[in-house]
Coordinates of N, CA and C in Angstrom, one line a residue:
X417 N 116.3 92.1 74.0 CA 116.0 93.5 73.5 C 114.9 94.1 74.3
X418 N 114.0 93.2 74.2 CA 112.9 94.2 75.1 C 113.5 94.0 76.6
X419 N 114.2 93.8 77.1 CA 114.7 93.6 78.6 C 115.4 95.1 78.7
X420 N 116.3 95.1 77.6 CA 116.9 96.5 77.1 C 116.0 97.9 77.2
X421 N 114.8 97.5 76.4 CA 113.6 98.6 76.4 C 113.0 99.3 77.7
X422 N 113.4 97.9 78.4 CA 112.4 98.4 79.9 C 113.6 99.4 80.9
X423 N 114.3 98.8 80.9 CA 115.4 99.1 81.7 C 115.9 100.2 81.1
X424 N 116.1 100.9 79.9 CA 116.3 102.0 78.9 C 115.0 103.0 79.8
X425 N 113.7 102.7 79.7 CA 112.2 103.4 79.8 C 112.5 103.8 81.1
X426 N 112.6 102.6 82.5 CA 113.0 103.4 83.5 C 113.7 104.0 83.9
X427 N 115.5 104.2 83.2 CA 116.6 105.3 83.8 C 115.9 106.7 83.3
X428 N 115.4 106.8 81.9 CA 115.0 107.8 81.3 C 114.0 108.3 81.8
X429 N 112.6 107.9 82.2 CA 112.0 108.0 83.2 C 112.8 109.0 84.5
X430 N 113.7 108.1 85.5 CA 113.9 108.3 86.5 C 114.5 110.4 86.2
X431 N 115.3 110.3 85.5 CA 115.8 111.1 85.1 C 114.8 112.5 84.4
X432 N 113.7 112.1 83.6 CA 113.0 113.6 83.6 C 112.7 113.8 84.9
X433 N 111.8 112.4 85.9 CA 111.2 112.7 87.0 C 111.7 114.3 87.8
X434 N 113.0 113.7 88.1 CA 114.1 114.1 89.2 C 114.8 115.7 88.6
X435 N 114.9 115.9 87.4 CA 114.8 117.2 86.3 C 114.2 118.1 86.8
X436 N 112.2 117.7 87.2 CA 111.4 118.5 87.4 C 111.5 118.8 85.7
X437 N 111.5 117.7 84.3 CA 110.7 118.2 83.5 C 109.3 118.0 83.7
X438 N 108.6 118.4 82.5 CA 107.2 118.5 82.0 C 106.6 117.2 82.0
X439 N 106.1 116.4 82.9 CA 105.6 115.3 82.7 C 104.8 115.1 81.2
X440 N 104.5 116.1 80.5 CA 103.9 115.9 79.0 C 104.8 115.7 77.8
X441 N 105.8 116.7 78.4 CA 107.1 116.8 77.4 C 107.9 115.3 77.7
X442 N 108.0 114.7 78.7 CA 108.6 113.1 78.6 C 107.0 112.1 78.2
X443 N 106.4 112.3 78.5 CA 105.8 111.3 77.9 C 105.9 111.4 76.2
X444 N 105.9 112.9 75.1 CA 106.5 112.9 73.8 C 107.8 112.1 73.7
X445 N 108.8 112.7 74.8 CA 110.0 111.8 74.5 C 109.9 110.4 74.5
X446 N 109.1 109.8 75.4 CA 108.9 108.0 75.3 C 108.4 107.9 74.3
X447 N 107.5 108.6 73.3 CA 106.6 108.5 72.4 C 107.4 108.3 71.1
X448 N 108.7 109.3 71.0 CA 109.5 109.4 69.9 C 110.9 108.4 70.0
X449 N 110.9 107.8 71.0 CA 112.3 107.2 71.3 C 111.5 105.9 70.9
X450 N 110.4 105.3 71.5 CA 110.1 104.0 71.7 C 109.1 103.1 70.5
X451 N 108.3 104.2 70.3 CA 107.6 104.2 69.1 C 108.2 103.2 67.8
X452 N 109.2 103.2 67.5 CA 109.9 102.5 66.3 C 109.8 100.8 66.2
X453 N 110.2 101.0 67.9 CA 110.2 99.5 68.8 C 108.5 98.6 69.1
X454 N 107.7 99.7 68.9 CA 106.5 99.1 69.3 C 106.3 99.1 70.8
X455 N 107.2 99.7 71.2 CA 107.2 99.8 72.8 C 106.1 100.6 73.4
X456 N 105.6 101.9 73.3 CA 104.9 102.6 73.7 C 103.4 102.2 72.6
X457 N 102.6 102.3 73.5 CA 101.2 101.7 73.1 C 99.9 101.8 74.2
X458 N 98.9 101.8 73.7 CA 97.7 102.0 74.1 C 97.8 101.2 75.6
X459 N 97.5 101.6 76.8 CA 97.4 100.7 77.9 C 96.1 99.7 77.6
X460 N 96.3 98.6 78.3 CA 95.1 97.8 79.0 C 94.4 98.0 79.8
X461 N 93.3 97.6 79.8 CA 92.7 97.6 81.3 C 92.9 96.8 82.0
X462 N 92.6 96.8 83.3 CA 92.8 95.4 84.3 C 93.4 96.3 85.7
X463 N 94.0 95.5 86.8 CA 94.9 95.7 87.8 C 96.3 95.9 87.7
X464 N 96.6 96.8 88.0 CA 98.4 96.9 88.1 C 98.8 97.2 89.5
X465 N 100.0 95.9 89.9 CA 100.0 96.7 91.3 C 101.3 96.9 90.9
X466 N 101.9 98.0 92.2 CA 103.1 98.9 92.0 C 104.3 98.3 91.8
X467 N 105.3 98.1 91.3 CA 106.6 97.1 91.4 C 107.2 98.2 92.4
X468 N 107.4 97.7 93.7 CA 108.1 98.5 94.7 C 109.5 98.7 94.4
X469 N 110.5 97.9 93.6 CA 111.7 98.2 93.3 C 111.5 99.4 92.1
X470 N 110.4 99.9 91.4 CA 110.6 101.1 90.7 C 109.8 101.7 91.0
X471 N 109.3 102.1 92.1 CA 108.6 103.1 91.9 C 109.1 103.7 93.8
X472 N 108.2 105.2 93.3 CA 108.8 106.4 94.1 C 108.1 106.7 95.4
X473 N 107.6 106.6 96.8 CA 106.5 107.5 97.1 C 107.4 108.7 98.4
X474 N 108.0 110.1 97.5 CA 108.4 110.4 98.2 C 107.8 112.0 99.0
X475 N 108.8 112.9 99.0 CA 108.1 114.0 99.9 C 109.9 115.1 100.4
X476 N 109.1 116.5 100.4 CA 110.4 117.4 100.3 C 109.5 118.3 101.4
X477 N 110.3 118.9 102.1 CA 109.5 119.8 103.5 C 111.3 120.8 102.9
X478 N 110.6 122.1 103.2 CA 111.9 123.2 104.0 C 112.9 123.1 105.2
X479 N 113.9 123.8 105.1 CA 114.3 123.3 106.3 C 114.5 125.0 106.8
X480 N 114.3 125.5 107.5 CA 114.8 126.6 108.1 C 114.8 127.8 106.9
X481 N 113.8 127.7 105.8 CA 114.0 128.7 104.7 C 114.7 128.5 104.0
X482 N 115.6 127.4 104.7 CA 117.2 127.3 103.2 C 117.1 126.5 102.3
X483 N 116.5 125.1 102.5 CA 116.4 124.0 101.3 C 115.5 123.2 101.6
X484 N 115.1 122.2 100.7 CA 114.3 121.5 101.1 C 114.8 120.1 100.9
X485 N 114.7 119.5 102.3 CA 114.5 118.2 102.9 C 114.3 116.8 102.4
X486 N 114.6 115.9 100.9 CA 114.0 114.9 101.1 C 114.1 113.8 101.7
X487 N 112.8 113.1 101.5 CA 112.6 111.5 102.3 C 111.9 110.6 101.0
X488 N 111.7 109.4 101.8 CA 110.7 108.4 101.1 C 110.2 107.8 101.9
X489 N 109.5 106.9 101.4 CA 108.8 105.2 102.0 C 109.5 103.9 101.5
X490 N 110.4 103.3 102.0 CA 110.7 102.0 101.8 C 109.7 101.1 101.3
X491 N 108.8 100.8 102.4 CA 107.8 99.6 102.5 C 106.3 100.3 102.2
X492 N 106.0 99.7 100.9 CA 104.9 100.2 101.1 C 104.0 99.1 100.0
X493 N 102.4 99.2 99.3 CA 101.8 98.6 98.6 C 100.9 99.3 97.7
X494 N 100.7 99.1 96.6 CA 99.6 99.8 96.0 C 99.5 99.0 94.7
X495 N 97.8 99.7 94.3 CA 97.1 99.1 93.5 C 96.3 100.2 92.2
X496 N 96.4 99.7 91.0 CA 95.9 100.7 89.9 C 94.8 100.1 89.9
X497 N 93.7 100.0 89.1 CA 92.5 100.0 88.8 C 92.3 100.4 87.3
X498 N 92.4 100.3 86.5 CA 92.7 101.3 84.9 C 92.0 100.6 84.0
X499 N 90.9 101.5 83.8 CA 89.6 101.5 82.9 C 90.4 102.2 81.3
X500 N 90.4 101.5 80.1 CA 91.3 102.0 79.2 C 90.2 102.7 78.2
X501 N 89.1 102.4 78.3 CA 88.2 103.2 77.2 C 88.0 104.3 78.0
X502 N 87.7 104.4 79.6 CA 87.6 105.7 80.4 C 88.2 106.0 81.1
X503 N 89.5 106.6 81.5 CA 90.3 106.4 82.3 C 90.1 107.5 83.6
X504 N 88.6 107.7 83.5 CA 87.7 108.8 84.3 C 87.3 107.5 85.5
X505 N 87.1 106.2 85.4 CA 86.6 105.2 85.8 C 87.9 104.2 86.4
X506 N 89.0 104.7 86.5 CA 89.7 104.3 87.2 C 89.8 104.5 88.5
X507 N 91.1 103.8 89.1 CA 91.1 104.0 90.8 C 92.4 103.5 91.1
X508 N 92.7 104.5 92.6 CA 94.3 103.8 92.6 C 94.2 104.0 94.5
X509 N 94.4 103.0 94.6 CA 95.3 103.0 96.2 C 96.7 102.4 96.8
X510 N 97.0 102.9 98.1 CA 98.4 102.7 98.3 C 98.0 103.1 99.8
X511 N 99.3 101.8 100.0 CA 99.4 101.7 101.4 C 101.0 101.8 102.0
X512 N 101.2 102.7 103.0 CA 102.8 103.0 103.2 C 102.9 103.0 104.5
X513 N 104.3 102.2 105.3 CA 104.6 102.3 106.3 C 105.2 103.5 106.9
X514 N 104.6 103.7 107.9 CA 105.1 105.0 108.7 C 106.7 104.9 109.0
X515 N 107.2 103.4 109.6 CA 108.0 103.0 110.0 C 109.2 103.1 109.1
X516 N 109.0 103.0 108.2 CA 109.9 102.9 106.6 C 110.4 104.2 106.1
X517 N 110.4 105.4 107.3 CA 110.7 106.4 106.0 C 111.8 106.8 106.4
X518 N 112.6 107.1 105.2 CA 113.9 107.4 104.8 C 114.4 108.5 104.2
X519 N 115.2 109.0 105.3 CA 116.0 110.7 104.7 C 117.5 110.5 104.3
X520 N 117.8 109.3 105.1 CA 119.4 109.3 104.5 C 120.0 109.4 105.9
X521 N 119.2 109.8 106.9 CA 120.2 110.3 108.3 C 119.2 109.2 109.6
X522 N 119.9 108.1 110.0 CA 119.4 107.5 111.4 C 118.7 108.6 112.4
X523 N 118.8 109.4 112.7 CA 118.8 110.5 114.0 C 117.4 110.4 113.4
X524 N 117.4 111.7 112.4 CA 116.4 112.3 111.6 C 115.1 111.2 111.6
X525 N 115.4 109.9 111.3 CA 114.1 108.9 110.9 C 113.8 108.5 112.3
X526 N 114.5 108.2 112.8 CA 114.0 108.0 114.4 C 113.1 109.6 115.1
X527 N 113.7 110.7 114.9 CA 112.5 111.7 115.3 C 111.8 111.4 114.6
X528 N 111.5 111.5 113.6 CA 110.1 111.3 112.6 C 109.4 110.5 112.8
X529 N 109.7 109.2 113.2 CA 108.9 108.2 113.8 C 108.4 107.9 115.2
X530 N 108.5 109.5 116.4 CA 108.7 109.6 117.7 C 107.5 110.0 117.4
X531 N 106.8 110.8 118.7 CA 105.2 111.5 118.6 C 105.4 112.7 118.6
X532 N 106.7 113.5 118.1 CA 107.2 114.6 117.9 C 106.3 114.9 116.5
X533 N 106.4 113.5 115.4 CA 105.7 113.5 114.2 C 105.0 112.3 113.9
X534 N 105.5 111.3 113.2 CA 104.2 110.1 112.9 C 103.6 109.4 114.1
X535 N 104.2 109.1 114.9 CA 103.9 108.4 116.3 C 103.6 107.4 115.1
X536 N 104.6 106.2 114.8 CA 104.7 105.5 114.0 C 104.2 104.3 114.5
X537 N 104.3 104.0 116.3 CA 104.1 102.9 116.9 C 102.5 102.7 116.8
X538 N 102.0 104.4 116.8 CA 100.4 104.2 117.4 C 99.7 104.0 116.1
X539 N 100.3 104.6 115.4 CA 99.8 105.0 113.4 C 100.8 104.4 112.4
X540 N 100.5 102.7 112.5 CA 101.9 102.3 111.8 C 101.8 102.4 110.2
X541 N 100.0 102.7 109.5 CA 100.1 103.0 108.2 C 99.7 104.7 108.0
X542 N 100.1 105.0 106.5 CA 99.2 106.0 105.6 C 98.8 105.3 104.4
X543 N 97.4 105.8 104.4 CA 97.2 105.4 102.8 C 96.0 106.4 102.4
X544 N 95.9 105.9 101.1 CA 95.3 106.8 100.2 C 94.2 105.7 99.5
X545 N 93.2 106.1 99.2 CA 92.1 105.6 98.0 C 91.1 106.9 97.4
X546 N 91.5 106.6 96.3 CA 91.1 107.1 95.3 C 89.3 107.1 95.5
X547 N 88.7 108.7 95.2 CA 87.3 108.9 94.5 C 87.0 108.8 93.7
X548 N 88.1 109.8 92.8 CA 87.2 110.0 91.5 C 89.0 110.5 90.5
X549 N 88.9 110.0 89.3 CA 89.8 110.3 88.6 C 89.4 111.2 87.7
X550 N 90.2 112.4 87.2 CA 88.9 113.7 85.9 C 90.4 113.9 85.2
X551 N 90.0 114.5 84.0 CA 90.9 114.6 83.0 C 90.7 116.6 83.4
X552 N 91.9 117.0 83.3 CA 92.1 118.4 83.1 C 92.9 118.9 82.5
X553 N 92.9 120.0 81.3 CA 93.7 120.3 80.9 C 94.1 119.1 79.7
X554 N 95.6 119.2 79.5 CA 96.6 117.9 78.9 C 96.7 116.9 80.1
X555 N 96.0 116.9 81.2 CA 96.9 115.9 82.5 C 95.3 115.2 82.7
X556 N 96.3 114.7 84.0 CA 94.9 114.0 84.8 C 95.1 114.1 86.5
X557 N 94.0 114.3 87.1 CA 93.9 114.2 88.4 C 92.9 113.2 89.3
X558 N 93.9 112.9 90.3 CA 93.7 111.9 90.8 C 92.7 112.4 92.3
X559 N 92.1 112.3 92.6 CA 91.3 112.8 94.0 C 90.6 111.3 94.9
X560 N 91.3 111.8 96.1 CA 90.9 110.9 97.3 C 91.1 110.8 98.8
X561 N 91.2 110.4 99.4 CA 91.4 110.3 100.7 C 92.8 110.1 101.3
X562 N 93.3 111.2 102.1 CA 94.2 110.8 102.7 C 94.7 110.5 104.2
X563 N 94.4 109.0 104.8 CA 94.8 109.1 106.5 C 96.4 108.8 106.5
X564 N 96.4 110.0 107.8 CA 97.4 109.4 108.4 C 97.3 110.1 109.8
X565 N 98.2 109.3 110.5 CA 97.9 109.4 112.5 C 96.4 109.6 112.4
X566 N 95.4 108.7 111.9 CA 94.3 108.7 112.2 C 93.1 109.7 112.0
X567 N 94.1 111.1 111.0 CA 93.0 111.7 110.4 C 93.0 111.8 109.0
X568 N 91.4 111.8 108.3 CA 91.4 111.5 107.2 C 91.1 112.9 106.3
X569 N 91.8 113.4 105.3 CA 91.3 114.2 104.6 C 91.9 114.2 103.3
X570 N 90.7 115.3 102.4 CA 90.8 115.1 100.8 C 91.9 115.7 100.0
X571 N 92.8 115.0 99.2 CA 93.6 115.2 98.7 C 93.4 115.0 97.2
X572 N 93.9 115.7 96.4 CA 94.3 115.7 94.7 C 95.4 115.7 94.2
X573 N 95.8 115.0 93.6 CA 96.9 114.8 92.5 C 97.0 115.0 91.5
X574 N 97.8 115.9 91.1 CA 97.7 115.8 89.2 C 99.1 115.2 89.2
X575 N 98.5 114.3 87.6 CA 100.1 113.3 87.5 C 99.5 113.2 85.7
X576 N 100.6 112.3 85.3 CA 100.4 111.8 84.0 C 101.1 110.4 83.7
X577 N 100.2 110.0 82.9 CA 100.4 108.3 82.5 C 102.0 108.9 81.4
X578 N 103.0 108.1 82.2 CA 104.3 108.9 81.2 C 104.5 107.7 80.6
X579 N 103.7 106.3 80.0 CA 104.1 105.6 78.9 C 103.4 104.1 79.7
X580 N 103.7 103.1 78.3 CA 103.4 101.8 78.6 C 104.6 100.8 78.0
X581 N 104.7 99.8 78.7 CA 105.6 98.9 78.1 C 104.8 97.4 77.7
X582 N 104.7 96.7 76.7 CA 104.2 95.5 76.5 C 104.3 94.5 77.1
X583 N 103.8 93.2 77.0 CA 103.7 92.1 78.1 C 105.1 91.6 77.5
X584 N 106.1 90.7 78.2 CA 106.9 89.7 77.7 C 106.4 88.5 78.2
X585 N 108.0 87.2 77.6 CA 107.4 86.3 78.3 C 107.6 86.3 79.9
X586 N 108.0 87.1 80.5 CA 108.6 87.1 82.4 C 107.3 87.9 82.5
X587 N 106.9 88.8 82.0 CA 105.7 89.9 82.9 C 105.1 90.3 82.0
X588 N 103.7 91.2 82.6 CA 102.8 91.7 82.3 C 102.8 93.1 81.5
X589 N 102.1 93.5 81.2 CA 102.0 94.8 80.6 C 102.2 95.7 81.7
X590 N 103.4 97.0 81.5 CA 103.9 98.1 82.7 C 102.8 99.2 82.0
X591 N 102.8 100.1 82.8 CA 102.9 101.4 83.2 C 103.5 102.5 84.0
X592 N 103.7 103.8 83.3 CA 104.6 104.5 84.0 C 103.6 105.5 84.8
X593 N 103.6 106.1 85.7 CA 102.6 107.5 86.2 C 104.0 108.1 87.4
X594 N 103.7 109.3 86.9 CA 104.3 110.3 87.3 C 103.2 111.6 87.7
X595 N 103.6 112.5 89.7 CA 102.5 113.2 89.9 C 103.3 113.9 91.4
X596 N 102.8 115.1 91.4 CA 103.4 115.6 92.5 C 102.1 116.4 92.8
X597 N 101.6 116.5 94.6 CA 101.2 117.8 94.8 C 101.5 118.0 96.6
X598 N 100.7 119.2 97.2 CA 101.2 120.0 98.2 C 100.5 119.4 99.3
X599 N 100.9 119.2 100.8 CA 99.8 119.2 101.6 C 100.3 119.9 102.4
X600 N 99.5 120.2 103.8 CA 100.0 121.0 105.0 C 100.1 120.3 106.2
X601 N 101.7 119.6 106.7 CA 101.5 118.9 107.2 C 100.6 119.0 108.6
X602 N 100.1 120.0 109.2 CA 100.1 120.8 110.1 C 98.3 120.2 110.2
X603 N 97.8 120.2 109.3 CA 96.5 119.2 109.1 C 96.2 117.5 109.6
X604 N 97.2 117.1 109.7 CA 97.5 115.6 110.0 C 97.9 115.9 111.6
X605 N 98.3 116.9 112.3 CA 98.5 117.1 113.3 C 100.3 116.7 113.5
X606 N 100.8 117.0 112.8 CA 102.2 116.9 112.5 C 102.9 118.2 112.8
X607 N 102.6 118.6 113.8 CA 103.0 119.8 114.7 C 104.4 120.5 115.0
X608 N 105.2 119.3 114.8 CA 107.2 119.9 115.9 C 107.1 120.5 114.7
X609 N 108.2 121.7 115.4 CA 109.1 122.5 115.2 C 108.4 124.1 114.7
X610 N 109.1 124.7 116.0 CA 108.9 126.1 116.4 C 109.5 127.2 115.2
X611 N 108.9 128.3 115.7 CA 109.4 129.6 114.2 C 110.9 129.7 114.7
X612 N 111.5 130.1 113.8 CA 113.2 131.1 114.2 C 112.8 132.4 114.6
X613 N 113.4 133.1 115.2 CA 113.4 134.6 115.8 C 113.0 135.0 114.1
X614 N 113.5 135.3 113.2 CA 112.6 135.5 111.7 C 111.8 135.5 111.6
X615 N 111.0 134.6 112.4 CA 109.5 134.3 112.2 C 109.5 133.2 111.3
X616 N 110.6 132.9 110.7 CA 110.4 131.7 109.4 C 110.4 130.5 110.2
X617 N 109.3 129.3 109.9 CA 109.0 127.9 110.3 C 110.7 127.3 110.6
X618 N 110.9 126.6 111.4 CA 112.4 125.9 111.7 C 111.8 124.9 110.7
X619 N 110.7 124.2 110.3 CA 110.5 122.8 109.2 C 109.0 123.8 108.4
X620 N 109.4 123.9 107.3 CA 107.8 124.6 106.9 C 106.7 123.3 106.6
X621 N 105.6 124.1 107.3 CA 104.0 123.6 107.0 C 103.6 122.5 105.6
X622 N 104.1 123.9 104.5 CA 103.7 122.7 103.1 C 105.0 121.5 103.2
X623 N 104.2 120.6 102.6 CA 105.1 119.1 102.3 C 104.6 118.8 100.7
X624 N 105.7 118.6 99.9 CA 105.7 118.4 98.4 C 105.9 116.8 98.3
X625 N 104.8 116.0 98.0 CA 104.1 114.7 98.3 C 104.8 114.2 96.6
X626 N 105.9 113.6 96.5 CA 106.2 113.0 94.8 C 105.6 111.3 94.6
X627 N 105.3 111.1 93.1 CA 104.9 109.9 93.5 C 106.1 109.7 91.9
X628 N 106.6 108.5 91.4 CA 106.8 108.2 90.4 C 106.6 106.5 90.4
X629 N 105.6 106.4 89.5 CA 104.8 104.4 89.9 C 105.4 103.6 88.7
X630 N 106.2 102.8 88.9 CA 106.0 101.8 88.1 C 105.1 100.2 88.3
X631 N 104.1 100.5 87.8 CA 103.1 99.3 88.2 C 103.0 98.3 86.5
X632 N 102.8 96.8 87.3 CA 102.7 95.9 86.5 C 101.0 94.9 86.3
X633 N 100.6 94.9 85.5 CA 99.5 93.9 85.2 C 99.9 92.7 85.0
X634 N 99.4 92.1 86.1 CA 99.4 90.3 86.1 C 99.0 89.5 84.7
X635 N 100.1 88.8 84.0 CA 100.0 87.8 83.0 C 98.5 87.0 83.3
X636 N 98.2 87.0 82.0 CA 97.3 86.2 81.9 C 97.6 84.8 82.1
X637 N 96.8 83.9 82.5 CA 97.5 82.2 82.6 C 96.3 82.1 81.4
X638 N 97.0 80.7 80.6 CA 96.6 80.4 79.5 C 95.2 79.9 80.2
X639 N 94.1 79.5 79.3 CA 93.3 78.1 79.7 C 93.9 76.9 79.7
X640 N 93.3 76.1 80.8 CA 93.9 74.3 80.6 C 93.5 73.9 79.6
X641 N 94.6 73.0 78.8 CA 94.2 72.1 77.9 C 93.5 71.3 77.8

């Protein structure tokens, strides 16, 4: 049953994510669906690192003014930090291969990894670590550092804890976080592609950074007897 619960949490999950609903308005819906079950409950504190089979670190660029572009990161690593009486006192980092990203098209991921853009050979990571986490509004924002190709600059995230799942006997206590925001790639020194006679960007500047994390806290081991 609770195998049921988790696997229920993450399609429903997956599915506001990708909606573009109200990360506040699904964390209510986990709240009224799971609630009965005992499922949804106060987090713990401790470490959670990311279960790479559920979670998201992706990203949408323009293409020509007509649509926008997604990709991801296959391979990547991260870590929560999650202070539960202050969740002002937490911290999160993540580490992602350059090498690993994925649009769906061979051609496409091979430019992207030329020195047209990531120069993936010379800058084989991006990662992020967290400053400072502040509560705003109903949400929370995440603020910290972001290198990639070797320059570093300050980035913020607003995201929301969209639920928790209890320990079983296979694993640890989950959490869900869900969080989107903007950068320019054009700051990282991620330069290709020229304007159209329109003047409109052939790839536009802003890049829409998605994260959706499923991270797990490590089982306690009993004491020895």
């Amino acid at each position: 049953m609770k195998r049921f619960i988790c696997i229920a949490a993450v399609v429903i999950g997956t599915v506001y994510f990708f909606s573009g609903s109200d990360a506040g308005a699904f964390e209510q819906k986990m709240a009224e669906r799971f609630a009965a079950n005992g499922a949804v409950q106060a987090g713990e504190s401790g470490k959670y690192t990311f279960d790479v089979s559920h979670t998201f670190i992706g990203f949408k660029v323009n293409h020509m003014g007509l649509i926008d572009v997604p990709g991801h990161f296959r391979a990547f690593t991260g870590e929560i930090s999650y202070d539960a009486a202050d969740v002002t006192k937490s911290s999160v980092n993540f580490t992602a291969k350059m090498e690993s990203v994925d649009t769906g098209v061979d051609g496409r991921d091979k430019h992207l990894r030329s020195a047209d853009f990531f120069e993936a050979e010379k800058y084989p990571e991006m990662t992020f670590k967290s400053t400072r986490v502040e509560k705003r509004g109903n949400g929370l924002v995440v603020s910290g550092d972001l290198t990639m190709k070797g320059i570093t600059k300050p980035v913020s995230i607003p995201f929301q804890i969209s639920g928790w799942l209890p320990a079983t006997q296979r694993a640890g206590m989950k959490m869900g976080i869900t969080g989107e925001t903007t950068i320019n790639r054009r700051d990282f020194n991620v330069n290709y592609g020229n304007n159209l006679p329109s003047g409109i960007p052939a790839i536009g500047n802003e890049v829409k950074v998605q994260i959706a994390i499923e991270a797990i806290k490590a089982r306690e081991t009993p004491p020895a007897q």
